XYZ file of C-alpha atoms in Angstrom:
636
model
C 0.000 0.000 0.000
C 1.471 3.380 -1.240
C 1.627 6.061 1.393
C -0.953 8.362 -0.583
C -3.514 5.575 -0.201
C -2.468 5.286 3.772
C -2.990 9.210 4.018
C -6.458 8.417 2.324
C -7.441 5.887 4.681
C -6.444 7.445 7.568
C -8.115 10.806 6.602
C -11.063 8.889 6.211
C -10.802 6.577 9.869
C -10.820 10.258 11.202
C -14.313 11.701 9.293
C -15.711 8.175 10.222
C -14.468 8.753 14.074
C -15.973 11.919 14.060
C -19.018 10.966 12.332
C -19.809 7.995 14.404
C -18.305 9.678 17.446
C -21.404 12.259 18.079
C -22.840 9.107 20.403
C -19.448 8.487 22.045
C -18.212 10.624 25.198
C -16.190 13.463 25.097
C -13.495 11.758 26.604
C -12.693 8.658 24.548
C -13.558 10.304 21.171
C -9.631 12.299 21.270
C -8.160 9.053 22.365
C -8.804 7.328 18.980
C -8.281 10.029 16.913
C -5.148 10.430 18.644
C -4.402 6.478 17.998
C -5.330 7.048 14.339
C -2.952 10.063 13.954
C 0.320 7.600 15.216
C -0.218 5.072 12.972
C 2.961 4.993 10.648
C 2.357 6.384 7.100
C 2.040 3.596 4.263
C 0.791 1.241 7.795
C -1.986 -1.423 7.537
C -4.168 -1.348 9.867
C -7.581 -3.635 11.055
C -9.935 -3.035 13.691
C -10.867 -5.250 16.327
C -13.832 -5.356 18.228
C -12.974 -3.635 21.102
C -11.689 -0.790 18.352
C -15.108 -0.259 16.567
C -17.612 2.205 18.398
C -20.891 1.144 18.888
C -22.810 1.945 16.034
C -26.687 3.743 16.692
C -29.178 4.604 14.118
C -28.348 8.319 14.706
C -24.500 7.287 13.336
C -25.759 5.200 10.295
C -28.577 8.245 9.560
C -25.281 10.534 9.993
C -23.297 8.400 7.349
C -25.795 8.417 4.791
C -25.693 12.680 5.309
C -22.105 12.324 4.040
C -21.724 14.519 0.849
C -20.095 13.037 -2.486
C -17.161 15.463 -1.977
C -16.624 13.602 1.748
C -16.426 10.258 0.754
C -12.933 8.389 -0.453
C -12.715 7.293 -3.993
C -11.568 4.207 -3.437
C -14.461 2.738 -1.253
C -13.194 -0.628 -1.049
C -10.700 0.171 1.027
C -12.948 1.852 3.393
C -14.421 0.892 6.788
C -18.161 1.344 6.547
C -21.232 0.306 8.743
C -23.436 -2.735 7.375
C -26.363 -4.196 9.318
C -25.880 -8.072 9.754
C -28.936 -9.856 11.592
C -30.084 -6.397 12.872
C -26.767 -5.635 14.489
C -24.460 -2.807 13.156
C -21.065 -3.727 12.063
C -17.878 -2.914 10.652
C -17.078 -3.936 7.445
C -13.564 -3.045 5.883
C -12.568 -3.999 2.229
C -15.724 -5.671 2.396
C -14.975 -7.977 5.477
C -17.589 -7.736 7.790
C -16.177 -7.292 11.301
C -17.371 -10.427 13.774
C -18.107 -12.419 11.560
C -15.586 -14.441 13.262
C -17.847 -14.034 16.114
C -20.781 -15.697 14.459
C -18.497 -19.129 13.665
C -18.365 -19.800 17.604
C -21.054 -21.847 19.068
C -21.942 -19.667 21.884
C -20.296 -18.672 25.241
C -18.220 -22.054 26.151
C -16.826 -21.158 22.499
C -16.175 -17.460 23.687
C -14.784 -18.616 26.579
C -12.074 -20.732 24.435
C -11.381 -17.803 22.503
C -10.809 -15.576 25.528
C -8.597 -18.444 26.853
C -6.088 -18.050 24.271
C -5.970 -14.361 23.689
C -2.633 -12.454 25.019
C -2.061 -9.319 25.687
C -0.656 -7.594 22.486
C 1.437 -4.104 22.534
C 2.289 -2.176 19.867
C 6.156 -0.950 21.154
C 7.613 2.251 20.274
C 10.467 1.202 17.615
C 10.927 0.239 14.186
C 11.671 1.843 10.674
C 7.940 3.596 10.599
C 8.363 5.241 7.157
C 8.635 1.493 5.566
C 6.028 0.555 7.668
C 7.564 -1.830 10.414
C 6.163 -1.763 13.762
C 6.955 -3.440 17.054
C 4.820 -6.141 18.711
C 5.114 -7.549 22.238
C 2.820 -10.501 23.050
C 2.920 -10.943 26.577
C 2.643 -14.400 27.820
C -1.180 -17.075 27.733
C -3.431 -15.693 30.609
C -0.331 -14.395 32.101
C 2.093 -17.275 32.400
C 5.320 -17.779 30.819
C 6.286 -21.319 29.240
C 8.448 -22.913 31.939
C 9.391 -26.362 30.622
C 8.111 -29.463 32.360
C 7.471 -29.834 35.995
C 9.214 -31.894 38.178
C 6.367 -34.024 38.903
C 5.698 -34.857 35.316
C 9.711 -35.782 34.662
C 9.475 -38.209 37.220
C 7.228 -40.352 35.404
C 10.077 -41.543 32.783
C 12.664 -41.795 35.805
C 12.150 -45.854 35.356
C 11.248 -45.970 31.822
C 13.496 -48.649 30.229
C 14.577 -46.282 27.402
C 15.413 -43.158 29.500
C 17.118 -45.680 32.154
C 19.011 -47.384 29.253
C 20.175 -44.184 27.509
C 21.366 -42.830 30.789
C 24.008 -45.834 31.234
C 25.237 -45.484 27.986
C 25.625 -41.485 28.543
C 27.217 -42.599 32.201
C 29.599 -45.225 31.162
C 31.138 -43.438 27.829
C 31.768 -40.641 29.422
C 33.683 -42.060 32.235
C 35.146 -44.288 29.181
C 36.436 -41.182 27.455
C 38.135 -39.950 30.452
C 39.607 -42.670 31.504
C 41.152 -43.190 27.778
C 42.122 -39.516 27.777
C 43.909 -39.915 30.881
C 45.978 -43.422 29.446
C 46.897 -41.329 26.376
C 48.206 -38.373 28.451
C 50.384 -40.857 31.117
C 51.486 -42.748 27.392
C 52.753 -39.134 26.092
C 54.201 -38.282 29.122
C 56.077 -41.574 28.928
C 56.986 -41.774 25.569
C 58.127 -38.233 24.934
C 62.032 -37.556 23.590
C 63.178 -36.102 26.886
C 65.100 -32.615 26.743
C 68.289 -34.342 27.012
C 71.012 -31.752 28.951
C 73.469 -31.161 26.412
C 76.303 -33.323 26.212
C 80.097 -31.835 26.998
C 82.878 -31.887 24.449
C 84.636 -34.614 23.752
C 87.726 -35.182 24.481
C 89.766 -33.862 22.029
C 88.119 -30.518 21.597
C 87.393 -29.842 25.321
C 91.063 -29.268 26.534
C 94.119 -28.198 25.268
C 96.519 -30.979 23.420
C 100.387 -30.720 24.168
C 102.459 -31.570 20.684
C 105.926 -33.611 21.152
C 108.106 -34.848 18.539
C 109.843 -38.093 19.358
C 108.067 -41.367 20.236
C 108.610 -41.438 24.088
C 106.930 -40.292 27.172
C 109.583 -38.608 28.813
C 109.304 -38.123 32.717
C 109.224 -33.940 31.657
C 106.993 -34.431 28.765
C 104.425 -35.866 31.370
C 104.871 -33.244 33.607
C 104.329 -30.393 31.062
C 101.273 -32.034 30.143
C 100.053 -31.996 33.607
C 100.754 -28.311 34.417
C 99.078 -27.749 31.052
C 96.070 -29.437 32.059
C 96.056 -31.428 28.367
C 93.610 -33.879 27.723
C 95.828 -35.100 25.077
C 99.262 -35.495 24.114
C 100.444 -35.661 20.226
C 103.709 -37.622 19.142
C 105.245 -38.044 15.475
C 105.099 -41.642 14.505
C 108.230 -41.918 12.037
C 106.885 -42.161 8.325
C 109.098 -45.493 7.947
C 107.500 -47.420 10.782
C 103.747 -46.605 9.748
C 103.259 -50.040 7.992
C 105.582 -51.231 10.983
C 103.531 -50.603 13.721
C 102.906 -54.607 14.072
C 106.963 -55.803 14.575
C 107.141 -56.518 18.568
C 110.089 -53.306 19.194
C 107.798 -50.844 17.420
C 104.068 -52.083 19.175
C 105.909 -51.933 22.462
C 106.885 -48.368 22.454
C 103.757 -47.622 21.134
C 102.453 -49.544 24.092
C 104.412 -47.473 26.477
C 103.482 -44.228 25.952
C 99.907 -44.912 25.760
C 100.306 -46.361 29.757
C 102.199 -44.150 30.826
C 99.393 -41.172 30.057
C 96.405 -43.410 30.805
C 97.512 -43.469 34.113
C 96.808 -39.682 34.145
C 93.685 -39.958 32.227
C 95.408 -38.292 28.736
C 94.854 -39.496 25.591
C 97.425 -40.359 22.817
C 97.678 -38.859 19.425
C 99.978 -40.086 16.651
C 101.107 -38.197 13.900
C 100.618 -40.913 10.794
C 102.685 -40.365 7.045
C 100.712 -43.089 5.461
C 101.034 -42.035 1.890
C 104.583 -43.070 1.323
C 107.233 -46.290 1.638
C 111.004 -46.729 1.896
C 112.877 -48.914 -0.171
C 112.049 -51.880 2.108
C 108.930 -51.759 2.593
C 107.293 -55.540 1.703
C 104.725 -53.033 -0.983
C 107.290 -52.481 -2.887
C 109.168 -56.161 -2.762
C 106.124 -57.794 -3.601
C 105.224 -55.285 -6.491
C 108.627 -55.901 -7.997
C 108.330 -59.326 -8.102
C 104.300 -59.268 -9.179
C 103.481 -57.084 -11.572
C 99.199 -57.324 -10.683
C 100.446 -55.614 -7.660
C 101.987 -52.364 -9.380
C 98.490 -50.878 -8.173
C 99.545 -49.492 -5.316
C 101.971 -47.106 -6.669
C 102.818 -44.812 -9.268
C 103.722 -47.028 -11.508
C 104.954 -45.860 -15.252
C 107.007 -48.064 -17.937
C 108.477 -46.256 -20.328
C 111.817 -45.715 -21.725
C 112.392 -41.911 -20.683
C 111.070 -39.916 -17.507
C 107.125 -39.942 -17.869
C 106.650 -35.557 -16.848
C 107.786 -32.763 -15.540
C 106.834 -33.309 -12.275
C 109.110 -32.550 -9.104
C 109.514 -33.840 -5.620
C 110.181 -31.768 -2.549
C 114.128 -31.902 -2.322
C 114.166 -30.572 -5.748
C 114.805 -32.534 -9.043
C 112.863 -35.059 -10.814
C 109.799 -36.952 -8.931
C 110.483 -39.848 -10.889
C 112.976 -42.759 -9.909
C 113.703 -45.642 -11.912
C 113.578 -48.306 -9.467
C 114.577 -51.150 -12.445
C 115.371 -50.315 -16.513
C 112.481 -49.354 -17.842
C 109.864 -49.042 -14.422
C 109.775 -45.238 -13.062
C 108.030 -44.620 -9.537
C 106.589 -41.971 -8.274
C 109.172 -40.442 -5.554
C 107.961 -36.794 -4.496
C 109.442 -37.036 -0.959
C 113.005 -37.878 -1.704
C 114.806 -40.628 -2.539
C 113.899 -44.212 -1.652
C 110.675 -43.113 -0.659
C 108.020 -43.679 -3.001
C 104.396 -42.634 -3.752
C 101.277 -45.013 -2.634
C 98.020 -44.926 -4.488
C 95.780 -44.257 -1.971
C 92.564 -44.891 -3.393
C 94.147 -48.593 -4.937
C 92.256 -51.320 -2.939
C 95.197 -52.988 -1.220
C 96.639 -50.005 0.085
C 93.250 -49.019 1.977
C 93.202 -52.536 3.191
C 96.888 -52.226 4.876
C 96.679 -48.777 6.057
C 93.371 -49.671 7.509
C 95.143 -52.830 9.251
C 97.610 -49.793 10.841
C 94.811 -47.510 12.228
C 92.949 -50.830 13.641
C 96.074 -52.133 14.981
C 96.816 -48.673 16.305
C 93.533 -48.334 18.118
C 93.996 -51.952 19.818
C 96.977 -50.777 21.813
C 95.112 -47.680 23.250
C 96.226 -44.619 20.831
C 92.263 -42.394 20.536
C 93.340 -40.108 17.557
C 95.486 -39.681 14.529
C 96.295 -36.715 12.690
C 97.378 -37.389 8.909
C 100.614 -35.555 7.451
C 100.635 -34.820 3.601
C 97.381 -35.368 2.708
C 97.241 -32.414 0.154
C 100.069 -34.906 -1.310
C 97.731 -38.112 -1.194
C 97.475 -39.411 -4.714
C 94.659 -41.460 -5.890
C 94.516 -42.036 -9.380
C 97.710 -43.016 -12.032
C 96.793 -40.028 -14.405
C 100.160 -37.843 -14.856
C 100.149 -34.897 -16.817
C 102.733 -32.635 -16.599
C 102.420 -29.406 -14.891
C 102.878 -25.975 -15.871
C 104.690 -22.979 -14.564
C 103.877 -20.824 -11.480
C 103.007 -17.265 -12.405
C 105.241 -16.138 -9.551
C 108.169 -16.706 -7.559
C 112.333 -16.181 -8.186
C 112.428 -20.184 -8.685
C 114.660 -22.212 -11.917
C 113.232 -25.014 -13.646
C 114.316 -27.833 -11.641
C 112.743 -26.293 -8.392
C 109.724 -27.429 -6.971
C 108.341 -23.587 -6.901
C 108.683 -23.134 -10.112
C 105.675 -24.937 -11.151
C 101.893 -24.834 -10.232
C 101.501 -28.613 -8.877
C 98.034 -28.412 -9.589
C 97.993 -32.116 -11.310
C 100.245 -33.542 -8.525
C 98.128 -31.952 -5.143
C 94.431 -32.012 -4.067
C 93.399 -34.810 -6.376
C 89.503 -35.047 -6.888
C 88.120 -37.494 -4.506
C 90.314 -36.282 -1.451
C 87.524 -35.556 1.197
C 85.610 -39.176 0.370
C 88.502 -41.238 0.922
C 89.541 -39.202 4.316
C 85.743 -39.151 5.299
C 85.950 -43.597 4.806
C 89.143 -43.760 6.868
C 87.293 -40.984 9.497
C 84.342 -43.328 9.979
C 86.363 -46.949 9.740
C 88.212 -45.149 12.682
C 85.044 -43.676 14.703
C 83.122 -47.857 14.111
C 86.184 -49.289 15.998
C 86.582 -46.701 18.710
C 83.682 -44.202 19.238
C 85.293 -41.403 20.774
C 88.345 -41.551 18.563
C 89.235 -39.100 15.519
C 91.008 -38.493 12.902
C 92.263 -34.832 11.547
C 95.331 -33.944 9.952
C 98.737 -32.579 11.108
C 99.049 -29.342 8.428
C 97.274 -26.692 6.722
C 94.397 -27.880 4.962
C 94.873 -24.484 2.348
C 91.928 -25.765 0.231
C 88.848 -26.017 2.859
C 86.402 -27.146 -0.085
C 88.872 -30.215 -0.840
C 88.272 -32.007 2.832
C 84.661 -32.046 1.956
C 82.602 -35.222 0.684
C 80.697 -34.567 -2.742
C 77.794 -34.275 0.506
C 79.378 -31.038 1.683
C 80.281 -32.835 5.309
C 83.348 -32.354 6.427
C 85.937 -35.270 6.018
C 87.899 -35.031 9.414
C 87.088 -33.836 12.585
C 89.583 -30.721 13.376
C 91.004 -29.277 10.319
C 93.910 -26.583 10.632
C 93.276 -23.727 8.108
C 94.309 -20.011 7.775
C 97.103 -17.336 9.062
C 95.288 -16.153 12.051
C 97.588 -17.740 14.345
C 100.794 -16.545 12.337
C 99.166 -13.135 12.264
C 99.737 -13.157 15.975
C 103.394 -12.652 15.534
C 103.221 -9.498 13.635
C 102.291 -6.316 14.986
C 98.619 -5.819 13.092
C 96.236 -4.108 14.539
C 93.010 -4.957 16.916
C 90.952 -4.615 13.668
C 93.070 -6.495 11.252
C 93.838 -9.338 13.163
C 89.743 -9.437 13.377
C 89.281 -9.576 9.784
C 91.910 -12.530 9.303
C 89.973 -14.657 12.053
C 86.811 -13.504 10.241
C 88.113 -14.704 6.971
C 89.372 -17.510 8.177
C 86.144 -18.713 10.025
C 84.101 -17.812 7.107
C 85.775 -20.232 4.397
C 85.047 -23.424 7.358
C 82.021 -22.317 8.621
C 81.281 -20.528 11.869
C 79.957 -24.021 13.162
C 83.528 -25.406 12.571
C 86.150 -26.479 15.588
C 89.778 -25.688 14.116
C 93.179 -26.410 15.903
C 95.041 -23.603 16.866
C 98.492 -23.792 16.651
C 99.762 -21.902 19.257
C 103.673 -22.525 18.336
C 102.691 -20.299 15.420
C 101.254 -17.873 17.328
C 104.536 -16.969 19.818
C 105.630 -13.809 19.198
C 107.151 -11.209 22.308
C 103.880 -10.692 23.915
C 103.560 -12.364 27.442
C 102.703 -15.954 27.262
C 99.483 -15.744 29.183
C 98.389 -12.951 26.949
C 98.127 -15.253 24.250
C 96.827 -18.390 26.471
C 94.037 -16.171 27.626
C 93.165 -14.532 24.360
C 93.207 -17.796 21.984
C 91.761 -19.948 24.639
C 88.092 -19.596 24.331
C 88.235 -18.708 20.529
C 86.168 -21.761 18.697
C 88.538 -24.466 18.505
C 91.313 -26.544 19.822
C 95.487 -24.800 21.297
C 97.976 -27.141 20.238
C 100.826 -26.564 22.337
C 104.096 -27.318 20.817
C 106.168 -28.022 23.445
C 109.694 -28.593 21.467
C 109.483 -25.842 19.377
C 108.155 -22.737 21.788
C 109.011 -21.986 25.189
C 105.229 -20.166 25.090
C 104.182 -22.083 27.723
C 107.055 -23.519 30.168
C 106.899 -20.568 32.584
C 103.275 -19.997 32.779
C 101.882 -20.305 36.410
C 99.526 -22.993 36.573
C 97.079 -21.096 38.062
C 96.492 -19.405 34.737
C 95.872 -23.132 33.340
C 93.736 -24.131 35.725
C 91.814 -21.304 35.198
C 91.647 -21.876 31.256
C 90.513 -25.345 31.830
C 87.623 -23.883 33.838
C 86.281 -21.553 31.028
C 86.945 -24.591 28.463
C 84.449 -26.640 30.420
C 81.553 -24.036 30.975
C 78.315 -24.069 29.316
C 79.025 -20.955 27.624
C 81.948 -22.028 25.141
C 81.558 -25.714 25.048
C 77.350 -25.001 23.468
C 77.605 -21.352 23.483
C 78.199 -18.834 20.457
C 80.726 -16.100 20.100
C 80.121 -13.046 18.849
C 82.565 -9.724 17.430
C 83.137 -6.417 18.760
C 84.148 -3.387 16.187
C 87.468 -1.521 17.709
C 90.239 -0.457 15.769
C 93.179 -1.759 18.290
C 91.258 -4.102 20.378
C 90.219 -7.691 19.331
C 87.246 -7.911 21.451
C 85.028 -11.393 21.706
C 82.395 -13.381 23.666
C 81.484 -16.455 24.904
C 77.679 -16.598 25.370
C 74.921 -19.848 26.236
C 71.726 -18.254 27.352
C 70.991 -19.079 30.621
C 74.297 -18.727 31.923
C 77.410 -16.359 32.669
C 79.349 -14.968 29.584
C 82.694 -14.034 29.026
C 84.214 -10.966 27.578
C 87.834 -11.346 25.850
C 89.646 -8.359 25.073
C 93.120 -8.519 23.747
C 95.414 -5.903 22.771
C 98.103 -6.435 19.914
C 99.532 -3.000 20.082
C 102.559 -1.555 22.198
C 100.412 0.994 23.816
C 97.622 1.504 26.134
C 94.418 1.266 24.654
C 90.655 2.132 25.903
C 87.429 -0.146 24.414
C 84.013 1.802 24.025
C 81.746 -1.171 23.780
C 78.116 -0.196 24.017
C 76.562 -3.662 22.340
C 72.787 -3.742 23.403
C 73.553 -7.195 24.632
C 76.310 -6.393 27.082
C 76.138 -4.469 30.738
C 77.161 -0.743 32.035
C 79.693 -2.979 34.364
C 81.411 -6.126 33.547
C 83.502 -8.291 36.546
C 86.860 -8.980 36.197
C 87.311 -12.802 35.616
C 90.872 -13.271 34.687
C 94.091 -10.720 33.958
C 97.364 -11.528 31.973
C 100.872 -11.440 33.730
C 101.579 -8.105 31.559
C 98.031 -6.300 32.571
C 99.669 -3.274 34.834
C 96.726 -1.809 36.039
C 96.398 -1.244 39.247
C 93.053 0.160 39.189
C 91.676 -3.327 37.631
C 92.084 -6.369 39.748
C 90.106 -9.762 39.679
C 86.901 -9.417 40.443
C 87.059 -5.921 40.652
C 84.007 -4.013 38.533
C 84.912 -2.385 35.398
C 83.110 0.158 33.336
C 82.452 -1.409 29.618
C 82.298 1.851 27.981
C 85.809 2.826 28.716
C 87.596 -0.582 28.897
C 91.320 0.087 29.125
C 93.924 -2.772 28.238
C 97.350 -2.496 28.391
C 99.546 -3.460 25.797
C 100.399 -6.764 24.685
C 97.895 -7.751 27.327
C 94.524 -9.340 27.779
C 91.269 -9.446 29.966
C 88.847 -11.295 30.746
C 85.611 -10.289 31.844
C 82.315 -12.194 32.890
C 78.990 -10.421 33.012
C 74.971 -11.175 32.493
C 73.926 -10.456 29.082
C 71.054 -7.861 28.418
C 68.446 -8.631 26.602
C 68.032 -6.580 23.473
C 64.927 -4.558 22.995
């Protein structure tokens, strides 16, 4: 309905009221107008009974008075008067009000009627111009639906289906929780536990003291206990490598190894495997059986077969009979193995088994940039640089004759034949490695456990600065990977600064001091305080599972030690001859640090052990370094 025809009907509800209302009183004649005026424009409306005033003869005489001009146009959608059965009525769009009335049977039907009518309210509320309204129907003769009684529950308390379903409710719940419960105790039980983690081995937890000849000297022992080492190193001569099984060589062997255990220290041997004398039974039983040539670098030809040069100068080539030239790059009588040839693996495996039986825990191989494993020879060509003649070995490049393809699979199969014997054994090597992609399997995992690699520790004889010497260690952690445990060799490293200086400083960098006790005097006059204390920071949480971060200065090299969830330690070290003062203001470090440990050469008397110090304005003497322990701050 269109609110022009609304405005119509309403316009006419009002002429009707006021028509029929001359019989009504004065007082409820303005209340239904005034309803009629607040119904919503465009709103439907019906009358009930109690709505429609009573209708007289004077009101229907009235009606029929109505002019033309007064009545609607549309009268079907009127409300007009009709008399039904001699009563007067309402009749709208031609529905004649009560007729509803006249379907009921009489007053028990009223009464019915009556008995289901609510209370309804039209509320204040809704979009009027689109003709919504409100309606709030109170509740049947005054009572709100409340469920079932009590009473009239009770009569299925014992009915058979009710009863039934209520076990099944009853017994699967308590099924479900006590299943629940099984599966959390099962969880609980089977769970990987956070396992603490487990210290360093051996090798890489302590420092390892380096001697040359094959004996345990009564002062070689007691270096290795003032150095706290918890491992020794000794030089196995190259001749007796395939030896190691004659009775004079296995019992000397024998002897050092007992006379460390007894002091809970390992044994190392340095191992030349890739090279025989004269005598060796390789090369007697090649000469006399050709199928067994194999093993070496075997050529027959009439003339020299390359260019290539040994070590001690001259031709690498020696021709053992007329006709038969070896390989010989370590001087003469000593020749060449193939080490990738079946029956050499087999014997030097027999040594490292052997080896392991009588106690020694690690070997470090010598040469192995040397180790040859295939027969290809072509000849080399010059070096680009260097004041070196023909005949010298620097004279030419050596790439044919060094770091041979294959190098880090066949170390990685002699590093795990090793590690299936004895499970806390290794095996490393005994020189630079130069080439750091070489000692890795075609996997990219390394192929021994500790390599040596880079000039850091040479750089710590030469007077570069705080910042350079930071950028070699940084270069030479990047080409092994920060994850990687290198051996220091602090023999290398001696220079004029004071012994503990260096101790301190290279200490709790990420790897392993080898002490070389024939060649330096670095360490024979270092208290053994200072030892004791460097085997305490080598077992703390912090460096043996902690990380170690860099600190920018331009004279200092500054470091830490840090495991979260426990004390770190701040290394400071300066290389220069004069007095220098850190400004470190790292988010992750304190105002105040506590002095942990001082070098012999630290002459500061302001700055004792366990004194505070301010980290801002750090001052180190020269040639000197500090220690400092502190609890990090946690960066914002």
């Amino acid at each position: 309905m269109t609110a022009k025809k609304s405005q119509k009907m309403k316009s006419a509800a009002i002429r009707k009221l006021n028509v029929n209302g001359a019989n009504s009183s004065s007082k409820e004649q303005p209340q239904l107008e005034e309803f009629y005026k607040q119904i919503p424009e465009g709103q439907e409306f019906v009358k009930t009974k109690e709505q429609v005033p009573q209708q007289t003869t004077d009101n229907v005489e009235a009606a029929k008075n109505l002019t033309k001009e007064d009545k609607p146009e549309n009268t079907n959608e009127l409300n007009t008067t009709t008399v039904v059965d001699g009563k007067m009525v309402a009749e709208q769009n031609g529905i004649i009000d009560g007729a509803d009335e006249q379907m009921l049977g009489g007053a028990e039907d009223n009464d019915k009627l009556t008995d289901k009518q609510g209370e309804v309210k039209f509320v204040k509320g809704g979009d009027h111009q689109n003709g919504d309204a409100k309606i709030d129907i109170a509740a049947v003769n005054g009572k709100a639906f409340t469920g079932m009684s009590k009473e009239e529950l009770m009569k299925y308390a014992n009915d058979p289906f009710w009863v039934r379903l209520r076990w099944i409710f009853f017994i699967g719940f308590w099924a479900i929780w006590v299943a629940m419960l099984v599966c959390a105790i099962l969880i609980i039980i089977d769970a990987p536990k956070c396992a603490a983690p487990e210290p360093l081995p051996w090798f890489k937890s302590g420092l390892l003291a380096k001697f040359n000849d094959l004996q345990a000297s009564a002062s070689d022992i007691d270096i290795a206990k003032r150095i706290k080492a918890s491992g020794v190193i000794y030089e196995l001569p190259p001749a007796h490598t395939y030896l190691v099984q004659e009775p004079a060589i296995e019992q000397k062997i024998k002897d050092v190894v007992e006379n460390y255990n007894k002091m809970g220290i390992n044994v190392i041997l340095d191992i030349a495997p890739n090279y025989v004398p004269r005598n060796s039974t390789l090369i007697n039983e090649a000469l006399v059986d050709k199928s067994k040539h194999s093993a070496f670098i075997w050529k027959e030809d009439s003339k020299t077969p390359n260019n290539w040069r040994s070590l001690e100068n001259g031709s690498a080539w020696d021709e053992i009979k007329p006709g038969n030239y070896l390989l010989s790059q370590f001087g003469a009588g000593l020749y060449d193995l193939n080490m990738n040839d079946s029956r050499v693996k087999i014997e030097f495996e027999n040594v490292l088994k052997h080896l392991l039986s009588l106690g020694v825990k690690g070997f470090r191989l010598k040469n192995t940039k040397f180790f040859l494993l295939t027969d290809n020879t072509p000849d080399e060509v010059p070096a680009s640089e260097g004041n070196f003649v023909h005949n010298e070995y620097g004279f030419w490049t050596h790439t044919h004759s060094t770091f041979q393809e294959g190098l880090g699979d066949l170390l990685y199969e002699f590093k795990m034949f090793v590690k299936n014997i004895t499970a806390d054994a290794f095996l490393s090597v005994a020189d630079d490695i130069l080439r750091p992609d070489v000692y890795r399997t075609k996997n990219g995992e390394w192929s021994i456990d500790m390599p040596i690699y880079g000039q850091f520790v040479h750089a710590l004889r030469t007077n570069l600065s705080g910042q350079k010497l930071q950028n070699e260690f940084t270069n030479t952690m990047y080409a092994v990977g920060n994850e990687t445990w290198l051996q220091w060799n602090f023999g290398a490293a001696h220079n004029n600064s004071d012994p503990t200086a260096v101790a301190l400083f290279v200490s709790l960098l990420p790897g392993v001091p080898i002490v070389s006790i024939a060649n330096s005097s670095l360490f024979k006059d270092m208290r053994v305080d200072v030892f004791d204390g460097i085997k305490q920071l080598r077992l703390s949480p912090s460096y043996m599972h902690g990380e170690y971060h860099l600190y920018d200065s331009d004279q200092l090299f500054a470091y830490s030690r840090i495991k979260s969830g426990n004390p770190g330690y701040f290394v400071a070290y300066n290389p220069s001859s004069v007095i220098v003062k850190g400004h470190f203001t790292h988010p992750s470090l304190p105002d105040k640090m506590s002095v942990y440990a001082l070098s012999d050469n630290y002459n500061n008397s302001d700055i004792v052990v366990k004194s505070k110090v301010d980290t801002k304005s750090l001052e180190v003497s020269p040639g000197a370094t500090i220690i400092l322990t502190y609890v990090p701050v946690k960066s914002e």
